[in-house]
């Protein structure tokens, strides 16, 4: 995906399509921070329209919040939105698997971003390096169940990618090619091999939404530092 072009031309549907954290992760992250302690610094890597970054800044106004994304157009929109809201959030450009912010954060968060990264384990290591001692890397990832589920969607677009789908059928396979080909799938074992520490489910700390059966396909986990 060329995310610069995507965000330059994005309509309302495109924006909703590219912001799953607004629906599935925002409350979980705010609740996770409440349980684990307010961070002094929080990074959202692959922030898109910044829903999580703004929510964390609102819930924890003393936290230094930085949103990172590969697409400058959405970063510019976020900066303008921050000025309108008088929100103390900084937005900077970063393109995974490279992530070298020259600082560390108590929490580094990334949601529905690793599925677009070929060198997924390199991205994990780079983000984990940016976590301060005692902090957490929090992210979701795609596993073999996800690949099987999304392959069914790609093979039967009339059934799964119709008008009610959150995804654009015309660019579905191009957008999720790495996932569909199984090139960047993760598991607890692969995460442990990459980081040297076992991940834990976020739902062991906060309540899991009953309606989110798909967490089996793309687990939301945290790795302590």
Short mmCIF file of C-alpha atoms in Angstrom, two decimals:
data_model
loop_
_atom_site.label_atom_id
_atom_site.label_comp_id
_atom_site.label_asym_id
_atom_site.label_seq_id
_atom_site.Cartn_x
_atom_site.Cartn_y
_atom_site.Cartn_z
CA UNK A 1 0.00 0.00 0.00
CA UNK A 2 1.10 3.54 -0.76
CA UNK A 3 -0.21 5.12 2.44
CA UNK A 4 0.64 8.63 1.33
CA UNK A 5 -1.67 8.28 -1.66
CA UNK A 6 -4.27 6.47 0.46
CA UNK A 7 -4.58 9.26 3.02
CA UNK A 8 -4.36 12.02 0.42
CA UNK A 9 -7.44 10.67 -1.38
CA UNK A 10 -9.21 8.99 1.56
CA UNK A 11 -12.95 9.51 1.88
CA UNK A 12 -15.00 8.87 5.02
CA UNK A 13 -15.27 5.15 4.30
CA UNK A 14 -11.54 4.83 3.70
CA UNK A 15 -10.80 6.55 6.99
CA UNK A 16 -13.04 4.19 8.92
CA UNK A 17 -11.52 1.25 7.05
CA UNK A 18 -7.99 2.27 8.09
CA UNK A 19 -8.78 3.01 11.73
CA UNK A 20 -9.75 -0.30 13.41
CA UNK A 21 -8.17 0.80 16.70
CA UNK A 22 -10.98 3.34 17.08
CA UNK A 23 -13.46 0.48 17.43
CA UNK A 24 -11.47 -2.39 18.90
CA UNK A 25 -8.47 -1.17 20.89
CA UNK A 26 -8.92 2.31 22.33
CA UNK A 27 -10.85 1.36 25.47
CA UNK A 28 -8.60 -1.66 26.04
CA UNK A 29 -5.46 0.48 25.94
CA UNK A 30 -6.84 3.14 28.29
CA UNK A 31 -7.97 0.42 30.70
CA UNK A 32 -4.61 -1.37 30.44
CA UNK A 33 -2.80 1.82 31.40
CA UNK A 34 -5.15 2.27 34.34
CA UNK A 35 -4.25 -1.19 35.60
CA UNK A 36 -0.50 -1.03 34.97
CA UNK A 37 0.15 2.58 35.96
CA UNK A 38 0.03 5.91 34.15
CA UNK A 39 3.00 6.11 31.77
CA UNK A 40 5.20 9.17 31.62
CA UNK A 41 5.65 8.58 27.88
CA UNK A 42 3.46 6.67 25.41
CA UNK A 43 4.10 5.93 21.71
CA UNK A 44 1.49 4.81 19.17
CA UNK A 45 3.32 3.31 16.18
CA UNK A 46 1.20 3.19 13.04
CA UNK A 47 -1.23 5.62 14.62
CA UNK A 48 -3.31 6.39 11.52
CA UNK A 49 -5.88 9.08 12.45
CA UNK A 50 -4.59 9.07 16.02
CA UNK A 51 -7.64 7.73 17.86
CA UNK A 52 -5.61 5.90 20.52
CA UNK A 53 -3.03 8.69 20.87
CA UNK A 54 -5.74 11.30 21.47
CA UNK A 55 -7.64 9.02 23.86
CA UNK A 56 -4.53 8.37 25.96
CA UNK A 57 -3.70 12.09 26.03
CA UNK A 58 -7.23 12.89 27.19
CA UNK A 59 -7.25 10.18 29.86
CA UNK A 60 -3.70 10.95 31.07
CA UNK A 61 -3.00 14.66 30.40
CA UNK A 62 0.43 14.50 32.07
CA UNK A 63 1.63 11.71 29.77
CA UNK A 64 3.93 12.62 26.89
CA UNK A 65 2.11 11.09 23.90
CA UNK A 66 3.70 10.67 20.48
CA UNK A 67 1.97 9.17 17.43
CA UNK A 68 4.06 7.72 14.61
CA UNK A 69 2.92 6.87 11.10
CA UNK A 70 4.44 6.30 7.67
CA UNK A 71 2.09 8.70 5.86
CA UNK A 72 2.78 12.41 6.20
CA UNK A 73 -0.75 13.43 5.04
CA UNK A 74 -2.41 11.73 8.03
CA UNK A 75 0.24 13.11 10.38
CA UNK A 76 -0.49 16.63 9.12
CA UNK A 77 -4.22 16.07 9.68
CA UNK A 78 -3.51 14.80 13.20
CA UNK A 79 -1.41 17.85 14.03
CA UNK A 80 -4.25 20.10 12.88
CA UNK A 81 -6.75 18.04 14.85
CA UNK A 82 -4.54 18.33 17.91
CA UNK A 83 -4.47 22.12 17.60
CA UNK A 84 -8.25 22.19 17.28
CA UNK A 85 -8.62 20.05 20.39
CA UNK A 86 -5.84 21.79 22.27
CA UNK A 87 -4.42 18.27 22.79
CA UNK A 88 -0.81 17.87 23.84
CA UNK A 89 0.10 15.13 21.34
CA UNK A 90 3.12 15.09 19.02
CA UNK A 91 3.06 13.33 15.65
CA UNK A 92 6.19 12.15 13.85
CA UNK A 93 7.01 10.01 10.83
CA UNK A 94 8.34 6.46 11.20
CA UNK A 95 8.28 3.54 8.77
CA UNK A 96 8.52 0.03 10.21
CA UNK A 97 10.54 -2.14 10.46
CA UNK A 98 12.80 0.83 11.25
CA UNK A 99 11.92 2.59 14.49
CA UNK A 100 14.66 4.60 16.20
CA UNK A 101 13.04 7.52 18.05
CA UNK A 102 16.24 8.36 20.01
CA UNK A 103 14.27 8.05 23.24
CA UNK A 104 12.36 5.45 25.21
CA UNK A 105 8.72 5.14 26.26
CA UNK A 106 7.01 3.45 29.17
CA UNK A 107 4.53 1.98 26.68
CA UNK A 108 4.98 1.44 22.95
CA UNK A 109 1.69 0.47 21.30
CA UNK A 110 0.97 -0.74 17.77
CA UNK A 111 -2.37 -1.95 16.44
CA UNK A 112 -3.17 -3.49 13.05
CA UNK A 113 0.14 -2.27 11.67
CA UNK A 114 2.43 -5.30 11.72
CA UNK A 115 0.30 -6.99 9.05
CA UNK A 116 1.74 -4.47 6.56
CA UNK A 117 5.38 -5.13 7.51
CA UNK A 118 7.36 -7.88 5.77
CA UNK A 119 10.22 -7.91 8.30
CA UNK A 120 7.82 -8.28 11.19
CA UNK A 121 10.30 -9.62 13.74
CA UNK A 122 12.72 -6.77 12.99
CA UNK A 123 9.85 -4.36 13.64
CA UNK A 124 9.10 -6.04 16.96
CA UNK A 125 12.72 -5.77 18.06
CA UNK A 126 12.94 -2.13 17.04
CA UNK A 127 9.80 -1.22 18.98
CA UNK A 128 10.89 -3.26 22.00
CA UNK A 129 14.23 -1.43 22.03
CA UNK A 130 12.25 1.79 22.45
CA UNK A 131 10.53 0.50 25.61
CA UNK A 132 12.04 1.71 28.89
CA UNK A 133 12.91 -0.78 31.61
CA UNK A 134 9.77 -1.67 33.51
CA UNK A 135 7.57 -0.71 30.55
CA UNK A 136 5.52 -2.63 27.98
CA UNK A 137 5.27 -3.27 24.29
CA UNK A 138 1.56 -3.67 23.49
CA UNK A 139 0.46 -4.85 20.05
CA UNK A 140 -1.77 -7.14 18.07
CA UNK A 141 -0.60 -9.58 15.41
CA UNK A 142 -1.92 -11.93 12.78
CA UNK A 143 -1.63 -15.70 13.24
CA UNK A 144 -2.42 -18.78 11.14
CA UNK A 145 -6.10 -18.58 12.03
CA UNK A 146 -6.14 -15.03 10.71
CA UNK A 147 -4.57 -16.08 7.44
CA UNK A 148 -7.16 -18.85 6.96
CA UNK A 149 -10.02 -16.48 7.83
CA UNK A 150 -8.80 -13.73 5.51
CA UNK A 151 -8.09 -16.17 2.69
CA UNK A 152 -11.78 -17.14 2.80
CA UNK A 153 -12.65 -13.46 2.51
CA UNK A 154 -10.37 -13.03 -0.50
CA UNK A 155 -11.68 -16.21 -2.16
CA UNK A 156 -15.33 -15.23 -1.73
CA UNK A 157 -15.51 -11.41 -1.95
CA UNK A 158 -19.24 -11.40 -2.75
CA UNK A 159 -19.93 -13.06 0.61
CA UNK A 160 -17.42 -11.26 2.80
CA UNK A 161 -16.50 -8.00 1.07
CA UNK A 162 -19.87 -6.56 0.14
CA UNK A 163 -21.35 -3.19 1.00
CA UNK A 164 -21.39 -3.95 4.73
CA UNK A 165 -17.73 -4.89 4.87
CA UNK A 166 -15.25 -2.53 6.51
CA UNK A 167 -12.74 -3.35 3.76
CA UNK A 168 -12.60 -2.19 0.17
CA UNK A 169 -12.99 -5.28 -2.02
CA UNK A 170 -11.07 -3.73 -4.93
CA UNK A 171 -7.84 -3.38 -2.95
CA UNK A 172 -8.28 -6.10 -0.34
CA UNK A 173 -5.79 -8.59 -1.80
CA UNK A 174 -3.21 -5.92 -2.62
CA UNK A 175 -3.50 -4.35 0.80
CA UNK A 176 -3.19 -7.64 2.72
CA UNK A 177 -0.89 -9.55 0.36
CA UNK A 178 1.76 -10.25 3.03
CA UNK A 179 -0.85 -11.66 5.38
CA UNK A 180 -2.60 -13.71 2.70
CA UNK A 181 0.73 -15.19 1.59
CA UNK A 182 1.66 -15.97 5.20
CA UNK A 183 4.88 -13.97 5.05
CA UNK A 184 4.54 -12.09 8.34
CA UNK A 185 2.49 -14.28 10.65
CA UNK A 186 3.43 -14.42 14.32
CA UNK A 187 2.87 -16.71 17.28
CA UNK A 188 3.75 -16.66 20.98
CA UNK A 189 6.83 -18.76 20.18
CA UNK A 190 8.05 -16.45 17.42
CA UNK A 191 7.53 -13.39 19.61
CA UNK A 192 9.49 -15.05 22.40
CA UNK A 193 12.28 -16.02 19.98
CA UNK A 194 12.49 -12.42 18.71
CA UNK A 195 12.31 -10.62 22.06
CA UNK A 196 13.51 -13.17 24.59
CA UNK A 197 10.38 -12.66 26.72
CA UNK A 198 6.99 -14.34 26.58
CA UNK A 199 4.01 -12.22 25.58
CA UNK A 200 0.88 -12.14 27.70
CA UNK A 201 -2.70 -11.49 26.66
CA UNK A 202 -3.97 -7.99 27.36
CA UNK A 203 -7.21 -9.74 28.38
CA UNK A 204 -5.40 -11.21 31.38
CA UNK A 205 -5.29 -7.64 32.71
CA UNK A 206 -8.51 -6.04 31.42
CA UNK A 207 -11.92 -7.39 30.46
CA UNK A 208 -12.26 -8.71 26.92
CA UNK A 209 -15.24 -7.47 24.89
CA UNK A 210 -17.64 -10.39 24.49
CA UNK A 211 -18.34 -9.55 20.86
CA UNK A 212 -14.70 -9.67 19.76
CA UNK A 213 -14.49 -13.35 18.86
CA UNK A 214 -11.83 -12.46 16.29
CA UNK A 215 -9.21 -11.90 19.00
CA UNK A 216 -8.36 -15.57 18.37
CA UNK A 217 -7.23 -14.49 14.90
CA UNK A 218 -5.31 -11.38 15.85
CA UNK A 219 -4.38 -11.56 19.55
CA UNK A 220 -3.77 -8.39 21.53
CA UNK A 221 -0.74 -8.95 23.76
CA UNK A 222 1.83 -7.16 25.85
CA UNK A 223 5.49 -7.93 26.44
CA UNK A 224 7.05 -6.54 29.63
CA UNK A 225 10.58 -5.07 29.54
#
